[in-house]
């Protein structure tokens, strides 16, 4: 390769890095993002996302409610950062669909975290029969897998946009 081509490629890499840094430092998002730049910006926000980030007391309903609030808050924070970036040309519908599915996933995880706590708590404090345990096991199975259809649906626009899961679930 010629030196001019290498210098041009290096300048483009530096420019792309500057755009990514500016996007994080400047609240006004860049316009006219290519699909690759959009995917990189979203990946920067969503990579290694945790379902919740704080520390919480476990073993109490109050703690379960705090975890649920943290799931909603941390997800909303990441998704609002993503929503600040304009969709690549022709991908607005996929972006809107993906963001809506991710928010529904976060809400499902948060709601079911509390429901799972309640189910386990009821098993501990209430006298139970083998039939009650079997019913609770079935209910637990439903709660644990309640988000699966949303997760599968979100995978479609994730693949189309080249972005990772942004919830951490």
mmCIF file of N, CA and C in Angstrom, residues 25-133:
data_model
loop_
_atom_site.group_PDB
_atom_site.id
_atom_site.type_symbol
_atom_site.label_atom_id
_atom_site.label_comp_id
_atom_site.label_asym_id
_atom_site.label_seq_id
_atom_site.Cartn_x
_atom_site.Cartn_y
_atom_site.Cartn_z
ATOM 1 N N UNK A 25 -18.955 12.820 25.062
ATOM 2 C CA UNK A 25 -18.736 14.044 25.812
ATOM 3 C C UNK A 25 -19.783 15.097 25.482
ATOM 4 N N UNK A 26 -20.262 15.122 24.252
ATOM 5 C CA UNK A 26 -21.201 16.128 23.798
ATOM 6 C C UNK A 26 -22.598 15.531 23.799
ATOM 7 N N UNK A 27 -23.560 16.172 24.507
ATOM 8 C CA UNK A 27 -24.912 15.599 24.552
ATOM 9 C C UNK A 27 -25.629 15.623 23.215
ATOM 10 N N UNK A 28 -25.179 16.442 22.260
ATOM 11 C CA UNK A 28 -25.840 16.438 20.959
ATOM 12 C C UNK A 28 -25.220 15.355 20.089
ATOM 13 N N UNK A 29 -26.035 14.398 19.650
ATOM 14 C CA UNK A 29 -25.507 13.272 18.880
ATOM 15 C C UNK A 29 -25.114 13.693 17.473
ATOM 16 N N UNK A 30 -24.195 12.955 16.875
ATOM 17 C CA UNK A 30 -23.818 13.248 15.491
ATOM 18 C C UNK A 30 -24.961 12.888 14.555
ATOM 19 N N UNK A 31 -24.932 13.463 13.388
ATOM 20 C CA UNK A 31 -25.969 13.151 12.404
ATOM 21 C C UNK A 31 -25.355 12.321 11.287
ATOM 22 N N UNK A 32 -26.217 11.621 10.557
ATOM 23 C CA UNK A 32 -25.778 10.865 9.399
ATOM 24 C C UNK A 32 -24.852 9.697 9.723
ATOM 25 N N UNK A 33 -25.148 8.964 10.775
ATOM 26 C CA UNK A 33 -24.302 7.834 11.144
ATOM 27 C C UNK A 33 -24.448 6.697 10.139
ATOM 28 N N UNK A 34 -23.333 6.118 9.776
ATOM 29 C CA UNK A 34 -23.371 4.920 8.950
ATOM 30 C C UNK A 34 -23.782 3.750 9.844
ATOM 31 N N UNK A 35 -24.239 2.650 9.270
ATOM 32 C CA UNK A 35 -24.575 1.488 10.100
ATOM 33 C C UNK A 35 -23.407 1.021 10.966
ATOM 34 N N UNK A 36 -22.204 1.045 10.431
ATOM 35 C CA UNK A 36 -21.044 0.586 11.203
ATOM 36 C C UNK A 36 -20.739 1.519 12.375
ATOM 37 N N UNK A 37 -20.823 2.823 12.135
ATOM 38 C CA UNK A 37 -20.560 3.787 13.219
ATOM 39 C C UNK A 37 -21.665 3.702 14.263
ATOM 40 N N UNK A 38 -22.909 3.554 13.821
ATOM 41 C CA UNK A 38 -24.031 3.404 14.756
ATOM 42 C C UNK A 38 -23.823 2.159 15.624
ATOM 43 N N UNK A 39 -23.505 1.048 15.000
ATOM 44 C CA UNK A 39 -23.296 -0.201 15.740
ATOM 45 C C UNK A 39 -22.157 -0.052 16.742
ATOM 46 N N UNK A 40 -21.081 0.618 16.345
ATOM 47 C CA UNK A 40 -19.953 0.819 17.258
ATOM 48 C C UNK A 40 -20.345 1.706 18.430
ATOM 49 N N UNK A 41 -21.101 2.763 18.165
ATOM 50 C CA UNK A 41 -21.533 3.668 19.241
ATOM 51 C C UNK A 41 -22.454 2.945 20.221
ATOM 52 N N UNK A 42 -23.398 2.172 19.704
ATOM 53 C CA UNK A 42 -24.317 1.424 20.559
ATOM 54 C C UNK A 42 -23.563 0.349 21.339
ATOM 55 N N UNK A 43 -22.635 -0.311 20.694
ATOM 56 C CA UNK A 43 -21.843 -1.342 21.367
ATOM 57 C C UNK A 43 -21.049 -0.736 22.516
ATOM 58 N N UNK A 44 -20.530 0.464 22.322
ATOM 59 C CA UNK A 44 -19.791 1.145 23.387
ATOM 60 C C UNK A 44 -20.678 1.364 24.618
ATOM 61 N N UNK A 45 -21.930 1.694 24.398
ATOM 62 C CA UNK A 45 -22.869 1.939 25.498
ATOM 63 C C UNK A 45 -23.317 0.623 26.132
ATOM 64 N N UNK A 46 -23.600 -0.371 25.307
ATOM 65 C CA UNK A 46 -24.269 -1.586 25.777
ATOM 66 C C UNK A 46 -23.347 -2.756 26.100
ATOM 67 N N UNK A 47 -22.108 -2.719 25.623
ATOM 68 C CA UNK A 47 -21.207 -3.854 25.847
ATOM 69 C C UNK A 47 -21.069 -4.127 27.343
ATOM 70 N N UNK A 48 -21.150 -5.382 27.694
ATOM 71 C CA UNK A 48 -21.011 -5.817 29.087
ATOM 72 C C UNK A 48 -22.060 -5.217 30.015
ATOM 73 N N UNK A 49 -23.237 -4.924 29.467
ATOM 74 C CA UNK A 49 -24.318 -4.372 30.284
ATOM 75 C C UNK A 49 -24.683 -5.364 31.390
ATOM 76 N N UNK A 50 -24.893 -4.821 32.568
ATOM 77 C CA UNK A 50 -25.348 -5.631 33.692
ATOM 78 C C UNK A 50 -26.832 -5.389 33.884
ATOM 79 N N UNK A 51 -27.542 -6.408 34.285
ATOM 80 C CA UNK A 51 -28.978 -6.272 34.503
ATOM 81 C C UNK A 51 -29.250 -5.179 35.531
ATOM 82 N N UNK A 52 -28.443 -5.123 36.577
ATOM 83 C CA UNK A 52 -28.513 -4.023 37.536
ATOM 84 C C UNK A 52 -27.113 -3.789 38.068
ATOM 85 N N UNK A 53 -26.851 -2.566 38.465
ATOM 86 C CA UNK A 53 -25.487 -2.214 38.803
ATOM 87 C C UNK A 53 -25.215 -1.946 40.262
ATOM 88 N N UNK A 54 -26.228 -1.684 41.031
ATOM 89 C CA UNK A 54 -26.019 -1.331 42.426
ATOM 90 C C UNK A 54 -25.903 -2.549 43.319
ATOM 91 N N UNK A 55 -25.628 -2.277 44.576
ATOM 92 C CA UNK A 55 -25.649 -3.348 45.573
ATOM 93 C C UNK A 55 -26.950 -3.196 46.358
ATOM 94 N N UNK A 56 -27.553 -4.316 46.651
ATOM 95 C CA UNK A 56 -28.865 -4.295 47.284
ATOM 96 C C UNK A 56 -28.935 -5.362 48.361
ATOM 97 N N UNK A 57 -29.747 -5.089 49.340
ATOM 98 C CA UNK A 57 -30.010 -6.067 50.373
ATOM 99 C C UNK A 57 -30.825 -7.192 49.735
ATOM 100 N N UNK A 58 -30.425 -8.417 49.987
ATOM 101 C CA UNK A 58 -31.203 -9.521 49.443
ATOM 102 C C UNK A 58 -31.913 -10.226 50.586
ATOM 103 N N UNK A 59 -32.944 -10.935 50.252
ATOM 104 C CA UNK A 59 -33.679 -11.681 51.260
ATOM 105 C C UNK A 59 -34.865 -10.934 51.837
ATOM 106 N N UNK A 60 -35.122 -9.725 51.344
ATOM 107 C CA UNK A 60 -36.295 -8.974 51.795
ATOM 108 C C UNK A 60 -37.066 -8.493 50.573
ATOM 109 N N UNK A 61 -38.324 -8.226 50.743
ATOM 110 C CA UNK A 61 -39.128 -7.700 49.630
ATOM 111 C C UNK A 61 -38.650 -6.300 49.264
ATOM 112 N N UNK A 62 -38.272 -5.519 50.256
ATOM 113 C CA UNK A 62 -37.740 -4.187 49.983
ATOM 114 C C UNK A 62 -36.494 -4.281 49.091
ATOM 115 N N UNK A 63 -35.632 -5.234 49.393
ATOM 116 C CA UNK A 63 -34.448 -5.445 48.556
ATOM 117 C C UNK A 63 -34.827 -5.860 47.147
ATOM 118 N N UNK A 64 -35.823 -6.725 47.018
ATOM 119 C CA UNK A 64 -36.277 -7.153 45.694
ATOM 120 C C UNK A 64 -36.846 -5.974 44.911
ATOM 121 N N UNK A 65 -37.577 -5.100 45.597
ATOM 122 C CA UNK A 65 -38.119 -3.915 44.932
ATOM 123 C C UNK A 65 -37.003 -2.959 44.514
ATOM 124 N N UNK A 66 -35.947 -2.864 45.326
ATOM 125 C CA UNK A 66 -34.799 -2.022 44.966
ATOM 126 C C UNK A 66 -34.084 -2.579 43.732
ATOM 127 N N UNK A 67 -33.915 -3.888 43.693
ATOM 128 C CA UNK A 67 -33.293 -4.508 42.522
ATOM 129 C C UNK A 67 -34.141 -4.231 41.282
ATOM 130 N N UNK A 68 -35.448 -4.394 41.399
ATOM 131 C CA UNK A 68 -36.341 -4.148 40.257
ATOM 132 C C UNK A 68 -36.229 -2.702 39.779
ATOM 133 N N UNK A 69 -36.184 -1.763 40.720
ATOM 134 C CA UNK A 69 -36.037 -0.354 40.343
ATOM 135 C C UNK A 69 -34.689 -0.117 39.666
ATOM 136 N N UNK A 70 -33.642 -0.769 40.160
ATOM 137 C CA UNK A 70 -32.313 -0.629 39.570
ATOM 138 C C UNK A 70 -32.299 -1.199 38.152
ATOM 139 N N UNK A 71 -32.961 -2.336 37.938
ATOM 140 C CA UNK A 71 -33.047 -2.920 36.594
ATOM 141 C C UNK A 71 -33.686 -1.906 35.640
ATOM 142 N N UNK A 72 -34.797 -1.329 36.068
ATOM 143 C CA UNK A 72 -35.488 -0.357 35.216
ATOM 144 C C UNK A 72 -34.637 0.885 34.975
ATOM 145 N N UNK A 73 -34.039 1.417 36.046
ATOM 146 C CA UNK A 73 -33.256 2.655 35.931
ATOM 147 C C UNK A 73 -32.009 2.484 35.073
ATOM 148 N N UNK A 74 -31.240 1.426 35.328
ATOM 149 C CA UNK A 74 -29.999 1.248 34.565
ATOM 150 C C UNK A 74 -30.312 0.967 33.091
ATOM 151 N N UNK A 75 -31.374 0.213 32.836
ATOM 152 C CA UNK A 75 -31.765 -0.060 31.448
ATOM 153 C C UNK A 75 -32.242 1.212 30.770
ATOM 154 N N UNK A 76 -33.078 1.966 31.451
ATOM 155 C CA UNK A 76 -33.589 3.213 30.878
ATOM 156 C C UNK A 76 -32.440 4.180 30.565
ATOM 157 N N UNK A 77 -31.468 4.234 31.456
ATOM 158 C CA UNK A 77 -30.323 5.123 31.263
ATOM 159 C C UNK A 77 -29.549 4.742 29.988
ATOM 160 N N UNK A 78 -29.240 3.454 29.850
ATOM 161 C CA UNK A 78 -28.513 3.006 28.657
ATOM 162 C C UNK A 78 -29.345 3.218 27.387
ATOM 163 N N UNK A 79 -30.619 2.859 27.456
ATOM 164 C CA UNK A 79 -31.464 2.977 26.267
ATOM 165 C C UNK A 79 -31.675 4.430 25.860
ATOM 166 N N UNK A 80 -31.719 5.347 26.822
ATOM 167 C CA UNK A 80 -31.856 6.762 26.456
ATOM 168 C C UNK A 80 -30.578 7.270 25.803
ATOM 169 N N UNK A 81 -29.426 6.757 26.216
ATOM 170 C CA UNK A 81 -28.173 7.121 25.548
ATOM 171 C C UNK A 81 -28.188 6.617 24.103
ATOM 172 N N UNK A 82 -28.657 5.400 23.906
ATOM 173 C CA UNK A 82 -28.734 4.837 22.556
ATOM 174 C C UNK A 82 -29.726 5.637 21.713
ATOM 175 N N UNK A 83 -30.867 5.975 22.294
ATOM 176 C CA UNK A 83 -31.908 6.689 21.550
ATOM 177 C C UNK A 83 -31.437 8.072 21.104
ATOM 178 N N UNK A 84 -30.414 8.623 21.751
ATOM 179 C CA UNK A 84 -29.897 9.938 21.366
ATOM 180 C C UNK A 84 -29.169 9.898 20.026
ATOM 181 N N UNK A 85 -28.754 8.714 19.589
ATOM 182 C CA UNK A 85 -28.072 8.591 18.307
ATOM 183 C C UNK A 85 -29.098 8.427 17.203
ATOM 184 N N UNK A 86 -28.936 9.157 16.121
ATOM 185 C CA UNK A 86 -29.870 8.964 15.001
ATOM 186 C C UNK A 86 -29.661 7.589 14.371
ATOM 187 N N UNK A 87 -30.756 7.003 13.964
ATOM 188 C CA UNK A 87 -30.691 5.696 13.308
ATOM 189 C C UNK A 87 -29.965 5.837 11.976
ATOM 190 N N UNK A 88 -29.249 4.797 11.583
ATOM 191 C CA UNK A 88 -28.634 4.833 10.251
ATOM 192 C C UNK A 88 -29.730 4.912 9.183
ATOM 193 N N UNK A 89 -29.397 5.433 8.031
ATOM 194 C CA UNK A 89 -30.399 5.531 6.959
ATOM 195 C C UNK A 89 -31.090 4.187 6.700
ATOM 196 N N UNK A 90 -32.418 4.227 6.672
ATOM 197 C CA UNK A 90 -33.197 3.027 6.378
ATOM 198 C C UNK A 90 -33.389 2.086 7.555
ATOM 199 N N UNK A 91 -32.855 2.429 8.726
ATOM 200 C CA UNK A 91 -32.933 1.524 9.880
ATOM 201 C C UNK A 91 -33.776 2.082 11.027
ATOM 202 N N UNK A 92 -34.457 3.194 10.817
ATOM 203 C CA UNK A 92 -35.223 3.826 11.904
ATOM 204 C C UNK A 92 -36.249 2.864 12.507
ATOM 205 N N UNK A 93 -36.933 2.142 11.666
ATOM 206 C CA UNK A 93 -37.961 1.218 12.166
ATOM 207 C C UNK A 93 -37.343 0.116 13.031
ATOM 208 N N UNK A 94 -36.213 -0.441 12.595
ATOM 209 C CA UNK A 94 -35.540 -1.490 13.371
ATOM 210 C C UNK A 94 -35.043 -0.940 14.704
ATOM 211 N N UNK A 95 -34.541 0.295 14.710
ATOM 212 C CA UNK A 95 -34.058 0.904 15.957
ATOM 213 C C UNK A 95 -35.215 1.104 16.930
ATOM 214 N N UNK A 96 -36.303 1.660 16.448
ATOM 215 C CA UNK A 96 -37.476 1.885 17.312
ATOM 216 C C UNK A 96 -37.991 0.557 17.860
ATOM 217 N N UNK A 97 -38.079 -0.451 16.997
ATOM 218 C CA UNK A 97 -38.545 -1.777 17.424
ATOM 219 C C UNK A 97 -37.609 -2.356 18.476
ATOM 220 N N UNK A 98 -36.314 -2.276 18.238
ATOM 221 C CA UNK A 98 -35.329 -2.836 19.172
ATOM 222 C C UNK A 98 -35.387 -2.132 20.519
ATOM 223 N N UNK A 99 -35.428 -0.796 20.510
ATOM 224 C CA UNK A 99 -35.482 -0.058 21.780
ATOM 225 C C UNK A 99 -36.749 -0.402 22.568
ATOM 226 N N UNK A 100 -37.867 -0.531 21.874
ATOM 227 C CA UNK A 100 -39.116 -0.891 22.559
ATOM 228 C C UNK A 100 -39.027 -2.300 23.155
ATOM 229 N N UNK A 101 -38.463 -3.232 22.405
ATOM 230 C CA UNK A 101 -38.314 -4.600 22.913
ATOM 231 C C UNK A 101 -37.353 -4.640 24.098
ATOM 232 N N UNK A 102 -36.263 -3.885 24.029
ATOM 233 C CA UNK A 102 -35.314 -3.853 25.139
ATOM 234 C C UNK A 102 -35.975 -3.289 26.399
ATOM 235 N N UNK A 103 -36.793 -2.248 26.243
ATOM 236 C CA UNK A 103 -37.481 -1.681 27.411
ATOM 237 C C UNK A 103 -38.485 -2.672 27.981
ATOM 238 N N UNK A 104 -39.196 -3.371 27.108
ATOM 239 C CA UNK A 104 -40.137 -4.397 27.586
ATOM 240 C C UNK A 104 -39.397 -5.523 28.301
ATOM 241 N N UNK A 105 -38.220 -5.883 27.798
ATOM 242 C CA UNK A 105 -37.409 -6.903 28.468
ATOM 243 C C UNK A 105 -37.019 -6.447 29.866
ATOM 244 N N UNK A 106 -36.535 -5.224 29.969
ATOM 245 C CA UNK A 106 -36.138 -4.698 31.283
ATOM 246 C C UNK A 106 -37.318 -4.707 32.243
ATOM 247 N N UNK A 107 -38.470 -4.272 31.770
ATOM 248 C CA UNK A 107 -39.663 -4.256 32.629
ATOM 249 C C UNK A 107 -40.062 -5.675 33.041
ATOM 250 N N UNK A 108 -39.953 -6.619 32.120
ATOM 251 C CA UNK A 108 -40.285 -8.016 32.430
ATOM 252 C C UNK A 108 -39.317 -8.585 33.460
ATOM 253 N N UNK A 109 -38.017 -8.349 33.265
ATOM 254 C CA UNK A 109 -37.030 -8.834 34.232
ATOM 255 C C UNK A 109 -37.286 -8.231 35.613
ATOM 256 N N UNK A 110 -37.567 -6.929 35.656
ATOM 257 C CA UNK A 110 -37.793 -6.254 36.937
ATOM 258 C C UNK A 110 -39.044 -6.803 37.633
ATOM 259 N N UNK A 111 -40.123 -6.880 36.897
ATOM 260 C CA UNK A 111 -41.390 -7.365 37.464
ATOM 261 C C UNK A 111 -41.255 -8.811 37.952
ATOM 262 N N UNK A 112 -40.599 -9.642 37.152
ATOM 263 C CA UNK A 112 -40.484 -11.051 37.524
ATOM 264 C C UNK A 112 -39.461 -11.291 38.624
ATOM 265 N N UNK A 113 -38.499 -10.402 38.792
ATOM 266 C CA UNK A 113 -37.575 -10.519 39.920
ATOM 267 C C UNK A 113 -38.366 -10.459 41.228
ATOM 268 N N UNK A 114 -39.282 -9.502 41.318
ATOM 269 C CA UNK A 114 -40.116 -9.371 42.521
ATOM 270 C C UNK A 114 -41.073 -10.554 42.633
ATOM 271 N N UNK A 115 -41.653 -10.985 41.546
ATOM 272 C CA UNK A 115 -42.568 -12.131 41.582
ATOM 273 C C UNK A 115 -41.852 -13.408 42.024
ATOM 274 N N UNK A 116 -40.637 -13.596 41.585
ATOM 275 C CA UNK A 116 -39.867 -14.773 42.010
ATOM 276 C C UNK A 116 -39.561 -14.675 43.497
ATOM 277 N N UNK A 117 -39.179 -13.484 43.960
ATOM 278 C CA UNK A 117 -38.957 -13.306 45.401
ATOM 279 C C UNK A 117 -40.230 -13.685 46.165
ATOM 280 N N UNK A 118 -41.379 -13.140 45.744
ATOM 281 C CA UNK A 118 -42.651 -13.422 46.431
ATOM 282 C C UNK A 118 -42.967 -14.914 46.448
ATOM 283 N N UNK A 119 -42.724 -15.580 45.342
ATOM 284 C CA UNK A 119 -42.990 -17.014 45.254
ATOM 285 C C UNK A 119 -42.123 -17.791 46.245
ATOM 286 N N UNK A 120 -40.852 -17.473 46.282
ATOM 287 C CA UNK A 120 -39.943 -18.167 47.200
ATOM 288 C C UNK A 120 -40.290 -17.840 48.648
ATOM 289 N N UNK A 121 -40.600 -16.592 48.923
ATOM 290 C CA UNK A 121 -40.969 -16.183 50.283
ATOM 291 C C UNK A 121 -42.206 -16.949 50.755
ATOM 292 N N UNK A 122 -43.196 -17.033 49.875
ATOM 293 C CA UNK A 122 -44.419 -17.773 50.234
ATOM 294 C C UNK A 122 -44.120 -19.238 50.539
ATOM 295 N N UNK A 123 -43.206 -19.832 49.820
ATOM 296 C CA UNK A 123 -42.836 -21.225 50.083
ATOM 297 C C UNK A 123 -42.165 -21.382 51.443
ATOM 298 N N UNK A 124 -41.419 -20.363 51.837
ATOM 299 C CA UNK A 124 -40.697 -20.430 53.105
ATOM 300 C C UNK A 124 -41.631 -20.222 54.289
ATOM 301 N N UNK A 125 -42.547 -19.264 54.204
ATOM 302 C CA UNK A 125 -43.357 -18.909 55.374
ATOM 303 C C UNK A 125 -44.682 -19.658 55.470
ATOM 304 N N UNK A 126 -45.202 -20.103 54.354
ATOM 305 C CA UNK A 126 -46.512 -20.763 54.394
ATOM 306 C C UNK A 126 -46.330 -22.269 54.446
ATOM 307 N N UNK A 127 -47.190 -22.927 55.209
ATOM 308 C CA UNK A 127 -47.134 -24.395 55.187
ATOM 309 C C UNK A 127 -47.441 -24.879 53.763
ATOM 310 N N UNK A 128 -46.635 -25.816 53.300
ATOM 311 C CA UNK A 128 -46.792 -26.266 51.923
ATOM 312 C C UNK A 128 -46.966 -27.769 51.861
ATOM 313 N N UNK A 129 -47.703 -28.170 50.865
ATOM 314 C CA UNK A 129 -47.899 -29.583 50.578
ATOM 315 C C UNK A 129 -47.079 -29.915 49.340
ATOM 316 N N UNK A 130 -46.900 -31.205 49.066
ATOM 317 C CA UNK A 130 -46.203 -31.562 47.828
ATOM 318 C C UNK A 130 -46.875 -30.961 46.584
ATOM 319 N N UNK A 131 -48.193 -30.881 46.594
ATOM 320 C CA UNK A 131 -48.895 -30.289 45.447
ATOM 321 C C UNK A 131 -48.574 -28.793 45.334
ATOM 322 N N UNK A 132 -48.481 -28.129 46.472
ATOM 323 C CA UNK A 132 -48.146 -26.703 46.474
ATOM 324 C C UNK A 132 -46.724 -26.488 45.951
ATOM 325 N N UNK A 133 -45.793 -27.343 46.367
ATOM 326 C CA UNK A 133 -44.416 -27.246 45.862
ATOM 327 C C UNK A 133 -44.369 -27.463 44.343
#
